Coordinates of C-alpha atoms and ligand atoms in Angstrom, one line a residue:
X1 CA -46.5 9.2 -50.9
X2 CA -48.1 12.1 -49.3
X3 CA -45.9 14.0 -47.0
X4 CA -48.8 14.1 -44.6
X5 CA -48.9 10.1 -44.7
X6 CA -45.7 9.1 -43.5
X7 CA -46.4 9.2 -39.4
X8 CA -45.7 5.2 -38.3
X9 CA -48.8 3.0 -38.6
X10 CA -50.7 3.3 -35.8
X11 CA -51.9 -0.3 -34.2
X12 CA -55.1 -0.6 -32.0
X13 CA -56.5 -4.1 -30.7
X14 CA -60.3 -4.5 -29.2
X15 CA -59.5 -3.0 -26.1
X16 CA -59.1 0.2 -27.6
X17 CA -61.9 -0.4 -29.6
X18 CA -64.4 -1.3 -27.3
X19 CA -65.9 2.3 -26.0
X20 CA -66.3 3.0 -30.2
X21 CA -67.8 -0.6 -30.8
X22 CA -70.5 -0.1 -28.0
X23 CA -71.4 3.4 -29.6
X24 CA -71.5 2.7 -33.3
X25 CA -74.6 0.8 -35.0
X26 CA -72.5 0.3 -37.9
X27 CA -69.6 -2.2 -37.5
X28 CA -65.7 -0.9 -36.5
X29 CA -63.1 -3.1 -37.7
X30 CA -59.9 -4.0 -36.8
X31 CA -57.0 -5.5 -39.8
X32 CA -58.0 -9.2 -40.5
X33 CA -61.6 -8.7 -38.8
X34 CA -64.6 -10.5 -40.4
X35 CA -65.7 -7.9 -42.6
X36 CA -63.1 -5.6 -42.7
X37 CA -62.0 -5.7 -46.7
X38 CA -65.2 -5.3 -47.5
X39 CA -65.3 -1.7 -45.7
X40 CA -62.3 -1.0 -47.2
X41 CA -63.2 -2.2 -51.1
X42 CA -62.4 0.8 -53.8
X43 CA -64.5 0.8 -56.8
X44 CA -61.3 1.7 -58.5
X45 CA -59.6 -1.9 -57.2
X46 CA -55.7 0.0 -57.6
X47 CA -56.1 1.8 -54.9
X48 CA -55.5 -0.2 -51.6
X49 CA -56.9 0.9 -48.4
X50 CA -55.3 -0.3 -45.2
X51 CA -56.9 1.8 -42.3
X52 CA -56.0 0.9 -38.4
X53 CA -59.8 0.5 -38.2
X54 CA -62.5 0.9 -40.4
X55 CA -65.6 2.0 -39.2
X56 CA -69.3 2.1 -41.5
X57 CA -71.5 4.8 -40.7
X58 CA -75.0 4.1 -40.5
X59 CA -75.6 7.8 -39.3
X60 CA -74.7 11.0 -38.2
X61 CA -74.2 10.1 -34.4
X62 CA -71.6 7.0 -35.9
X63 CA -69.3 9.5 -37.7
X64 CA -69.6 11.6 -34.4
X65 CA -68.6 8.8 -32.6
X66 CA -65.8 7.7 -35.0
X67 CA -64.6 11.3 -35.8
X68 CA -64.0 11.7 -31.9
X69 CA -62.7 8.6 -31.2
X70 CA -59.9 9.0 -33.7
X71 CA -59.3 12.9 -32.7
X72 CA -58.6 11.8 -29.3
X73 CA -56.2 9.1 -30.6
X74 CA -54.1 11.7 -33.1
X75 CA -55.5 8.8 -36.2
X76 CA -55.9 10.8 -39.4
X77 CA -58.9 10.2 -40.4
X78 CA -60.0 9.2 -44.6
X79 CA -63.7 9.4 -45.9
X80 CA -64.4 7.0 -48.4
X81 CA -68.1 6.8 -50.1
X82 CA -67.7 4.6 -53.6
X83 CA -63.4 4.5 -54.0
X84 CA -63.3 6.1 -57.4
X85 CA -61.0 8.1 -55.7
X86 CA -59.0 7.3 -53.1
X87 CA -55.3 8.6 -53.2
X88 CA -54.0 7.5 -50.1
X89 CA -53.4 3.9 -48.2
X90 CA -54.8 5.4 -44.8
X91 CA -52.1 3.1 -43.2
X92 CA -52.5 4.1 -39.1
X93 CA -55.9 5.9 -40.1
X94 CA -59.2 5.8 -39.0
X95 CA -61.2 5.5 -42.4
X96 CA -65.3 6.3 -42.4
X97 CA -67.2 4.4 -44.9
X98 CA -70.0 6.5 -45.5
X99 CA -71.6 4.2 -48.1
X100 CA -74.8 3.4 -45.9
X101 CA -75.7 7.3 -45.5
X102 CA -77.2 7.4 -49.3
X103 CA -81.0 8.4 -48.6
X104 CA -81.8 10.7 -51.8
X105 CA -85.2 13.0 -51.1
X106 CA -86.2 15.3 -54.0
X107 CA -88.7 18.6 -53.2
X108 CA -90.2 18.8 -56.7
X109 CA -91.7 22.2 -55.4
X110 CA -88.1 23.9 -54.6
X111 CA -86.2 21.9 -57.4
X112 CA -84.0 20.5 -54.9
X113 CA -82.0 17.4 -54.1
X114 CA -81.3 16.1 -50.5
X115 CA -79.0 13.3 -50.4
X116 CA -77.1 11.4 -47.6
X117 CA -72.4 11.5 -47.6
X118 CA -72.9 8.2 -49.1
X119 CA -74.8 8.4 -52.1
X120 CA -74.2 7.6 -55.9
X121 CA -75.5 9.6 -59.0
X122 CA -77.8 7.0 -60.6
X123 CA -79.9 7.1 -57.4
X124 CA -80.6 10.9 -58.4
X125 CA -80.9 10.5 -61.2
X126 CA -83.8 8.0 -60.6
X127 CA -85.2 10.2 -57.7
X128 CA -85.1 13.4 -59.5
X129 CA -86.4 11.7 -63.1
X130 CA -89.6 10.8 -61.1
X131 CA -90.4 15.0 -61.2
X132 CA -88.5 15.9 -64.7
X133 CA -86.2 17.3 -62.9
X134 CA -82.1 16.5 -63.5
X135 CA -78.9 16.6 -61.8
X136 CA -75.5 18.4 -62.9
X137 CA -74.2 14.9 -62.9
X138 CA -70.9 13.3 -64.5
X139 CA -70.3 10.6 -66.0
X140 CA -70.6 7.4 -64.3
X141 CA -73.7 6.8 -62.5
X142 CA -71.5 4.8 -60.0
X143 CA -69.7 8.2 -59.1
X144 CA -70.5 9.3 -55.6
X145 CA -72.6 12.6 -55.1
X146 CA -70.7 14.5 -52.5
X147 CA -67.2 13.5 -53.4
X148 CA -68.1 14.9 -57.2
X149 CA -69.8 18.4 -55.6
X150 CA -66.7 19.1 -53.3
X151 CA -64.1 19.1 -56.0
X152 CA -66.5 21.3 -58.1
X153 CA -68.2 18.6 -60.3
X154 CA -68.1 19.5 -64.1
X155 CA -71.5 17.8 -66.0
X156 CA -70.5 17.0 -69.5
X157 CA -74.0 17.3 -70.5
X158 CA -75.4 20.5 -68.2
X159 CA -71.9 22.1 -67.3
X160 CA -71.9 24.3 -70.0
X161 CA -75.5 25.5 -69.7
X162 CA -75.2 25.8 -65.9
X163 CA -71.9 26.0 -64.6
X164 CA -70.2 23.7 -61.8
X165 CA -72.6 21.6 -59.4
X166 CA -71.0 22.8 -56.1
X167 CA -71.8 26.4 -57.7
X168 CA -75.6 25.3 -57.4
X169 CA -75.0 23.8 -53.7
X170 CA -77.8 25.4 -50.9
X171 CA -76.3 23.6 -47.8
X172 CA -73.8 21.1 -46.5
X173 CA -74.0 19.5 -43.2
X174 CA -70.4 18.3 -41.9
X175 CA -69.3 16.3 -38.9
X176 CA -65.6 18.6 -38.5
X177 CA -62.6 17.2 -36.2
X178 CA -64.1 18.0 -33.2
X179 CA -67.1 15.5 -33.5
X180 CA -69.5 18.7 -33.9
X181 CA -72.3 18.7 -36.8
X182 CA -72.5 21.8 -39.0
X183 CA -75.2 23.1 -41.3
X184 CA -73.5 25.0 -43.3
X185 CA -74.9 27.6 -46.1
X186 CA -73.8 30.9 -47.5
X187 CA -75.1 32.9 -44.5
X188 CA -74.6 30.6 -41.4
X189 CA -70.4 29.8 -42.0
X190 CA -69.5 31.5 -45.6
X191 CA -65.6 30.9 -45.4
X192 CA -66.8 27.2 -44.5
X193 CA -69.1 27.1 -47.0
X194 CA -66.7 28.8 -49.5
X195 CA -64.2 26.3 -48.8
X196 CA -65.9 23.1 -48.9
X197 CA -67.5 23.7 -52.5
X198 CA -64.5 23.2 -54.3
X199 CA -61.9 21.9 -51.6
X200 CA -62.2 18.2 -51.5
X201 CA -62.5 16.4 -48.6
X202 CA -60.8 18.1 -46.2
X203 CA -62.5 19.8 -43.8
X204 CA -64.7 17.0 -42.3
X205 CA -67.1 14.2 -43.2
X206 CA -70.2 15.5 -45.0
X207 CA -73.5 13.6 -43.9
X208 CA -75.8 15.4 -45.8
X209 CA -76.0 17.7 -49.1
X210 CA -78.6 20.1 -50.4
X211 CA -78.7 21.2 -54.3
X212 CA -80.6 22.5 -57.1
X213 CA -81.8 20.0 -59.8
X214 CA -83.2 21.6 -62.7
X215 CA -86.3 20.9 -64.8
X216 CA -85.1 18.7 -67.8
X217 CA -87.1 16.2 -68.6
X218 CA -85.7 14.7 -71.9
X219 CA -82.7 15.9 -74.1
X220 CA -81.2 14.6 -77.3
X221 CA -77.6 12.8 -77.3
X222 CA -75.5 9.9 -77.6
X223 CA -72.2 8.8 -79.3
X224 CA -70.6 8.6 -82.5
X225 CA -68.1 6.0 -83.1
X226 CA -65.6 6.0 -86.2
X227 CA -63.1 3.3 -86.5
X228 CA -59.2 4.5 -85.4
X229 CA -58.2 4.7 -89.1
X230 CA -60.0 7.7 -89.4
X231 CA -58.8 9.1 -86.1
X232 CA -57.1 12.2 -87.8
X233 CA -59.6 13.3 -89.6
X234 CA -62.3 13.1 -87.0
X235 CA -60.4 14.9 -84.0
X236 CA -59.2 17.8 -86.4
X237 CA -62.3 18.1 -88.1
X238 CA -64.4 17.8 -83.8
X239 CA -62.3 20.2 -82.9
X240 CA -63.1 23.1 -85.1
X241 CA -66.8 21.9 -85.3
X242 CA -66.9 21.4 -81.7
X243 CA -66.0 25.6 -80.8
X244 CA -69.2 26.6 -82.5
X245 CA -71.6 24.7 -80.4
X246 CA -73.8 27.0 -79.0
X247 CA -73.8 26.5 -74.6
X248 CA -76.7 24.3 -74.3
X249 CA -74.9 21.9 -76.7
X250 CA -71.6 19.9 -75.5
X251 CA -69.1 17.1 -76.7
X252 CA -66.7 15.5 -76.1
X253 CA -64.4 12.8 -77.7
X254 CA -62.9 9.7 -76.7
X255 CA -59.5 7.6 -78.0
X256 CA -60.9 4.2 -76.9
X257 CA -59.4 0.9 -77.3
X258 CA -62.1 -1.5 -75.2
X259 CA -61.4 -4.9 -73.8
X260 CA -63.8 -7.3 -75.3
X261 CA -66.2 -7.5 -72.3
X262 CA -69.8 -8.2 -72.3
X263 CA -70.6 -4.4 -70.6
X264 CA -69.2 -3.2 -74.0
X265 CA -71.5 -2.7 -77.2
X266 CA -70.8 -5.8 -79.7
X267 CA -68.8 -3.9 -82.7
X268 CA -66.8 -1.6 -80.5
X269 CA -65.7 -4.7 -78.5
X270 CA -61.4 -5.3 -78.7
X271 CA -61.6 -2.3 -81.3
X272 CA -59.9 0.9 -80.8
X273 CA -62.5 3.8 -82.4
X274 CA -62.8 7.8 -81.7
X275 CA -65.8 8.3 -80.3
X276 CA -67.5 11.7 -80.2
X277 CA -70.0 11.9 -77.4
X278 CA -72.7 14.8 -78.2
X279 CA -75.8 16.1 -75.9
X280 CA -78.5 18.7 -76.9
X281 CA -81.2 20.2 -74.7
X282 CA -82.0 22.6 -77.4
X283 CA -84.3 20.7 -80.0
X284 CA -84.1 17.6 -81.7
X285 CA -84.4 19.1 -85.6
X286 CA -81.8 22.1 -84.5
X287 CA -79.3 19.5 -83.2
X288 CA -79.5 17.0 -85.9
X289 CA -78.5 20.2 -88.3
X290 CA -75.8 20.9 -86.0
X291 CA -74.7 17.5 -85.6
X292 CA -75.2 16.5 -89.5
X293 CA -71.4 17.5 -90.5
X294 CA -70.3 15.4 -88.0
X295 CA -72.2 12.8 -89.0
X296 CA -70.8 12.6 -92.3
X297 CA -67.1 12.7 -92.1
X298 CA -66.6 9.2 -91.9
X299 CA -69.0 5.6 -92.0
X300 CA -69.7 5.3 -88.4
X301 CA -69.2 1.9 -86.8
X302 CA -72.1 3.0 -84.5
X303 CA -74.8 5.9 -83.7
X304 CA -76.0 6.0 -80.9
X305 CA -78.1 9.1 -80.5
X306 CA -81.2 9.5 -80.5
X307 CA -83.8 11.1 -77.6
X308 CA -83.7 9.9 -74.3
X309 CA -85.5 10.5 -71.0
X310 CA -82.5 12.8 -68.7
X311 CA -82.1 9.8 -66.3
X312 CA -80.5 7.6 -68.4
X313 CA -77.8 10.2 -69.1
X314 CA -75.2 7.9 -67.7
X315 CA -75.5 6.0 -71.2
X316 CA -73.7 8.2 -73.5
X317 CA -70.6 7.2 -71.5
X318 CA -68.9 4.1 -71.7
X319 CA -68.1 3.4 -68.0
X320 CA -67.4 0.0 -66.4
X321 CA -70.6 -0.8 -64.5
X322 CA -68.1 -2.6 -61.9
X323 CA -65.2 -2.0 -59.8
X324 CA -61.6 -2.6 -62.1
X325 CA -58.2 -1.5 -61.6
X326 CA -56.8 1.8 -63.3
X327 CA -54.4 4.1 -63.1
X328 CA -55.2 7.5 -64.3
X329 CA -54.0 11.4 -65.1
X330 CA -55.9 14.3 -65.7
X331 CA -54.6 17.9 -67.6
X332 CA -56.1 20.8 -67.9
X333 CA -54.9 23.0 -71.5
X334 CA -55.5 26.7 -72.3
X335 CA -55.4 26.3 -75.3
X336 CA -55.8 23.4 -78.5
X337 CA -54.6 24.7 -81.4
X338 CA -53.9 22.0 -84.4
X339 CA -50.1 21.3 -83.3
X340 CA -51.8 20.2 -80.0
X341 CA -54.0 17.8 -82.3
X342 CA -51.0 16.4 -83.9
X343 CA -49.2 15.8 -80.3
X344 CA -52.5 13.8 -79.4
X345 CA -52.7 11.9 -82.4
X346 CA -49.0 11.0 -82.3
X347 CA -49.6 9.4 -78.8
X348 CA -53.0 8.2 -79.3
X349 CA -53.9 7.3 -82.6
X350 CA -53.1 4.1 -84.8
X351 CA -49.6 3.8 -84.8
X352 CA -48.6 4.8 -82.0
X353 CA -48.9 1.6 -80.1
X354 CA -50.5 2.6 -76.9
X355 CA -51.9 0.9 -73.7
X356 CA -54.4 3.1 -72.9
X357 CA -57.4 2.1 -73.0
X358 CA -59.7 5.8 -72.7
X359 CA -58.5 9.5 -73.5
X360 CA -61.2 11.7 -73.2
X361 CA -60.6 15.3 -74.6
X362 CA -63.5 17.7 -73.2
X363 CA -64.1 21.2 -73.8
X364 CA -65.0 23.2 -70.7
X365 CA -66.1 26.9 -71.4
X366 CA -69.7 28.3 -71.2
X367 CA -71.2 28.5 -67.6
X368 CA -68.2 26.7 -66.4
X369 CA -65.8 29.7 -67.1
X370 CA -68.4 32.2 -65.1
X371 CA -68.3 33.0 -61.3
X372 CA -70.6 31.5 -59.6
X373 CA -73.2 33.8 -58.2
X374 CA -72.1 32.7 -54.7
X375 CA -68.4 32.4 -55.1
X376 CA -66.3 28.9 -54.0
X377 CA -63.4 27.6 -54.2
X378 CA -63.8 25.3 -57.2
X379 CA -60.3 25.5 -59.4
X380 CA -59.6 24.9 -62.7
X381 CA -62.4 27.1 -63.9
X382 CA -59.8 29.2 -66.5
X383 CA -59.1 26.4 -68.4
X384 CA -60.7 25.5 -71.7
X385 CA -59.9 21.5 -72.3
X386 CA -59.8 18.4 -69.7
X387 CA -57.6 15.8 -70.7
X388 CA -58.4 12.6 -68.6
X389 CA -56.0 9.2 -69.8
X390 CA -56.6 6.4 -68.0
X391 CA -55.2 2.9 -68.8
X392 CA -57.2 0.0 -66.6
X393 CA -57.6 -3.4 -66.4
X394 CA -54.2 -5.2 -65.9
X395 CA -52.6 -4.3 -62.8
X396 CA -49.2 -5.4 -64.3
X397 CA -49.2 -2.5 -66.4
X398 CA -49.5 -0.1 -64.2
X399 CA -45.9 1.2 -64.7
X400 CA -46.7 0.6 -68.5
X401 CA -49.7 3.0 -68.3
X402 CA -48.1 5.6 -65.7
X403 CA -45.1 6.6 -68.4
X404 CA -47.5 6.6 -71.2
X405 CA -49.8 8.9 -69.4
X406 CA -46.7 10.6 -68.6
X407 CA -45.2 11.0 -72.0
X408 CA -48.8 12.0 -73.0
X409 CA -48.8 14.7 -70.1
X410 CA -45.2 15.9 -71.2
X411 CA -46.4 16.2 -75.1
X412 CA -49.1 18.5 -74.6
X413 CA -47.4 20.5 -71.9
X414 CA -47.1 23.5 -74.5
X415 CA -50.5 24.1 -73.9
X416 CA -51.2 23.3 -70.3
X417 CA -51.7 25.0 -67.2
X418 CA -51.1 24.3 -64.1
X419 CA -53.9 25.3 -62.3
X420 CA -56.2 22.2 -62.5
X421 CA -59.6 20.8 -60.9
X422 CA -59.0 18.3 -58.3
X423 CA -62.0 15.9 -59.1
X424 CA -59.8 13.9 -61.7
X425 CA -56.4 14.1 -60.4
X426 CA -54.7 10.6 -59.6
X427 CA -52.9 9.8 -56.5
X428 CA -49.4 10.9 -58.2
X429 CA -50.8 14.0 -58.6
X430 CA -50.9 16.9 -55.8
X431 CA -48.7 14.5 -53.3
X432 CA -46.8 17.5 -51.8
X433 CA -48.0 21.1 -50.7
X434 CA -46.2 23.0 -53.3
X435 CA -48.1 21.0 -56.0
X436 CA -51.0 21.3 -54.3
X437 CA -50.8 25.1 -54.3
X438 CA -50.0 25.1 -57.7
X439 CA -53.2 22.9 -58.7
X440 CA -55.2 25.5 -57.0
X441 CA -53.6 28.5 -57.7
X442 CA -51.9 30.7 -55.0
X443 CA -54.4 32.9 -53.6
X444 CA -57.3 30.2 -53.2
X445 CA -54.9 27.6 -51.7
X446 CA -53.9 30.7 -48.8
X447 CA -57.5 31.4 -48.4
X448 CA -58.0 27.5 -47.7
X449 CA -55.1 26.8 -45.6
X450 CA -56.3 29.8 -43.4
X451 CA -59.8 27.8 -42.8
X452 CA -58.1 24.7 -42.9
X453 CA -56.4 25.8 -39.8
X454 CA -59.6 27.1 -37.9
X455 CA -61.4 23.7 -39.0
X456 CA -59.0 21.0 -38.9
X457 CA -55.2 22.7 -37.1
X458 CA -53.9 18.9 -36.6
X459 CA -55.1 18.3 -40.2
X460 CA -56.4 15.0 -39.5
X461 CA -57.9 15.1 -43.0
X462 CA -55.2 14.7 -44.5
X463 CA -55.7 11.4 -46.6
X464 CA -56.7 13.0 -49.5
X465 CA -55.9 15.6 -52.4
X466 CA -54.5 17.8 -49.2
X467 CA -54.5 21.1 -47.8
X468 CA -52.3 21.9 -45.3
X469 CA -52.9 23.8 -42.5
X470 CA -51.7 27.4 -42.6
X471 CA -49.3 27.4 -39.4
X472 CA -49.3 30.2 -36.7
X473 CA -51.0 32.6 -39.5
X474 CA -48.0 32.3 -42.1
X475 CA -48.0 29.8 -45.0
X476 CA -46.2 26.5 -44.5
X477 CA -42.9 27.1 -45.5
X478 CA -43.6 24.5 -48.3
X479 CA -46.6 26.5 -49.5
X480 CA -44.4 29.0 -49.9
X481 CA -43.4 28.8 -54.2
X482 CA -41.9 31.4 -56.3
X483 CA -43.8 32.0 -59.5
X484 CA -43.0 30.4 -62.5
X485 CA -42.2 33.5 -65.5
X486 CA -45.2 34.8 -66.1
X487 CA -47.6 33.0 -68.5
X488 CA -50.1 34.0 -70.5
X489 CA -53.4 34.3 -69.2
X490 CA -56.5 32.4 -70.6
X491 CA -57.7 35.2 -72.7
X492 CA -54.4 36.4 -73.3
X493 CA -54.2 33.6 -75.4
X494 CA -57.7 32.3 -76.6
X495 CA -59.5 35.3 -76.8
Ligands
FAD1 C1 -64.8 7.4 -65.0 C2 -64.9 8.6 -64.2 C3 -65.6 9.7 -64.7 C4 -65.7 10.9 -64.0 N1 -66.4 11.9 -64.5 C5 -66.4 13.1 -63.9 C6 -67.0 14.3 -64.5 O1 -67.6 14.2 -65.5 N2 -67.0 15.4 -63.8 C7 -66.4 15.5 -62.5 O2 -66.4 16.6 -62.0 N3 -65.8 14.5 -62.0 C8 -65.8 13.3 -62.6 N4 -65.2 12.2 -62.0 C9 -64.4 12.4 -60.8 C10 -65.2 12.2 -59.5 O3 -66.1 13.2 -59.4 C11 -64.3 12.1 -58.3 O4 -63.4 11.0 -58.5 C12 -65.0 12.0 -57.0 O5 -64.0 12.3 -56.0 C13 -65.5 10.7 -56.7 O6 -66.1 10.6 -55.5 P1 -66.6 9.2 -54.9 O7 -67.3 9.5 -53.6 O8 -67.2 8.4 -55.9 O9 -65.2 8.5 -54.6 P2 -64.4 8.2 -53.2 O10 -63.1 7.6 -53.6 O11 -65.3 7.4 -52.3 O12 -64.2 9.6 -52.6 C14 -63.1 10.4 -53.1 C15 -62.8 11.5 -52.1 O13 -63.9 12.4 -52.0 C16 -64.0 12.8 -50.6 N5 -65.4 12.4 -50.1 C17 -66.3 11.6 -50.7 N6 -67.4 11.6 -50.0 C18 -67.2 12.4 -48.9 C19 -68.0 12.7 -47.8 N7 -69.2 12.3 -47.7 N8 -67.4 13.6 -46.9 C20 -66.2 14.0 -47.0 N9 -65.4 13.7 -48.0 C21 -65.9 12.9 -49.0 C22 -62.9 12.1 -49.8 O14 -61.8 13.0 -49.7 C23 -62.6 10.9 -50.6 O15 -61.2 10.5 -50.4 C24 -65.1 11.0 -62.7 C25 -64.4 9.9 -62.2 C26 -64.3 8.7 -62.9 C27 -63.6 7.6 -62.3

């Protein structure tokens, strides 16, 4: 539990409600109100959310009104747009489902994306596709917009080319503690805007976001599958093959063991296969010749790329098109040499007799290494590899799944680093200030507790991945962490 969870539960009936209710369009909900699970459903169905009252913004002036009427109460206050990643119960909270506030405008002529707190990626993708233009997207087209661009938002098919989304971020506007509305770009707040590309949720409730989308019309990709027998020879041979890819090329591969469920392709269905997602915006003949030794290491149980228009991007992923239950863990390595090959396979491949159902190894590097030309606060950006296990779809397992994503975490610890991006971290991940520090790194956690404090002293936002404020201009005592020995730097050790 997160040290800034444990205040008691705070109880409200309808006559502390009633000011809010006659303000808000959207609905406010007390604990066994009509209506009130419903606000509170998570896309990823583990994590429970158990607000005081839930509230469902239809605008701008409704998360005023809630923001203020839980700021006068003392009630923390959670943002939650699609649940893929909601750490914290929110017990006593006041949560803010933004859901409704998903308009998506696209100016073809300034190749950029409006879209409202609320929105998901598929209805970009849609939006933006109309003009042959594309979004720095992830994976699932189910992910939510704003949530991905605050923790940095790595695009497995345009990161490399282009860098992090919230690097390509023009303007933010933000409903902070005190019920005010900011627009907020480079020159109007830049420690503000600094902060909240890169720094979660946790300065206030973003209404609106403004970004670049960038003209890509088609590109060339899809997946690879090889049956698990061949899992050692695939990963050793992807991972040499996979460091020559020039920047405008990416992959990444997969340890996937699928339930047999319709929303998966018929022969990969109850199988466990590696599968080596690929994407190309360079053209189709030069990435079939890169591709080709690929291609021929093993019979492939399925190829699936071929050209395809940018917004159906989504497809090169395997993603359940629903909510389900998972638990997950995310790493971020330095370094992959073979040994860290061998650790994988031992935990993942055929014999080792695991539960989890999707390991995704990704390499990072290109544009995502760079500064951004206006800097943020986006971490993780030294490492070379993301490591994302998740086991899903049987809540009884969860313990199962939590040590074996541990034991995985411990095995390829040689080659970790701490510092990590907070988009994929998991609930048990970052729960107290001194991890938290550590996941961002020193210096850009002091910088953000420092704003944290002139934005959000109470630190109301606090049911999240959190920063805590930086008290009476010193660090929290428990922000306060003596540095391990040093270690090697990223290009200490890869370069
Ligand atoms: C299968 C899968 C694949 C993914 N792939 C990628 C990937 O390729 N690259 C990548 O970078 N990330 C990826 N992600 C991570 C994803 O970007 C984060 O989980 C993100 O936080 C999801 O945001 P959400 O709005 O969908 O979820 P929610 O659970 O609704 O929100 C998560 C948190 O984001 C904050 N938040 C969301 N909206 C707002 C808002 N309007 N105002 C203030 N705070 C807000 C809140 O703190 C909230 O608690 C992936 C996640 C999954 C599950």
């Amino acid at each position: 539990m997160n040290m800034h969870d444990t205040a008691a539960p705070s109880v409200l009936n309808r006559s502390d409600t009633a000011n809010l209710v006659r303000r808000v369009v959207g609905p406010a909900l007390l604990p066994g109100e009509e209506g009130y699970q419903s606000e509170c459903a998570t896309f990823n169905t583990m994590s429970t959310v158990r607000p005081a009252i839930a509230v469902g913004a239809t605008s701008v002036a409704d998360v005023q009104a809630a923001v203020r009427f839980a700021a006068q109460r003392d009630l923390p206050i959670a943002v939650l747009a699609t649940g893929h990643q909601m750490v914290r119960p929110a017990a006593g909270a006041m949560l803010i489902n933004i859901s409704r506030i998903n308009a998506v405008h696209v100016e073809p002529a300034r190749n950029l994306a409006r879209v409202g707190g609320g929105s998901r990626w598929w209805q970009v993708l849609d939006e933006a596709g109309k003009y042959g233009l594309a979004p720095a997207g992830g994976t699932p087209p189910t992910v939510g917009v704003v949530g991905y661009h605050l923790g940095g938002g790595a695009s497995p098919i345009l990161g490399r080319t282009y860098g992090y989304a919230a690097d390509h971020v023009q303007a933010i506007e933000i409903v902070t503690v005190d019920g005010k509305l900011h627009r907020v770009t480079a020159s109007s707040e830049p420690d503000l805007f600094w902060a909240l590309r890169g720094g979660k949720g946790n300065f206030g409730v973003v209404t609106y976001l403004e970004f670049t989308v960038f003209p890509i019309k088609r590109f060339y990709g899809g997946g690879l599958f090889f049956a698990g027998e061949h899992a050692a020879k695939v990963l050793h041979t992807w991972r040499v093959w996979v460091a020559s890819l020039p920047e405008e090329m990416s992959s990444s591969i997969c340890f996937l063991r699928q339930p047999p469920l319709p929303f998966v392709p018929e022969p990969l269905r109850g199988q466990f296969v590696m599968h080596v997602r690929f994407s190309s915006l360079r053209p189709q003949e030069e990435a079939e010749r890169v591709l080709a030794p690929m291609r021929q290491i093993a019979p492939t149980v399925l190829d699936t790329i071929t050209e395809l228009p940018y917004r159906k991007a989504g497809s090169l992923f395997i993603d359940p098109p629903a909510p389900v239950p998972w638990v997950e863990r995310a790493t971020m390595l330095r370094d992959l040499p073979g040994g860290a090959v061998d650790a994988l396979l031992s935990m993942l491949g055929p014999d080792s007799g695991t539960d989890l159902g999707f390991v995704e190894l990704r390499p990072l590097g290109g544009a995502l290494e760079r500064p951004p030309a206006v800097p943020n606060a986006v971490a993780g950006r030294s490492a070379r590899w993301s490591l994302f296990g998740v086991g899903g779809g049987r809540p009884d397992l969860a313990p199962v799944f939590q040590e074996q994503l541990s034991a995985l975490a411990n095995a390829l610890a040689p080659w970790a680093q701490e510092e990590t991006n907070p988009n994929l971290l998991s609930a048990a991940q970052g729960s107290t200030p001194e991890e938290m520090r550590a996941i961002y790194g020193g210096e850009r956690y002091d910088r953000l507790a420092a704003i944290k404090k002139r934005y959000d002293p109470r630190n109301l936002f606090r049911m999240n991945h959190n920063i805590a404020p930086m008290a009476n201009g010193k660090l929290h005592p428990q922000n306060v962490r003596t540095r391990r020995p040093s270690t090697p730097t990223t290009h200490e050790i890869s370069r």
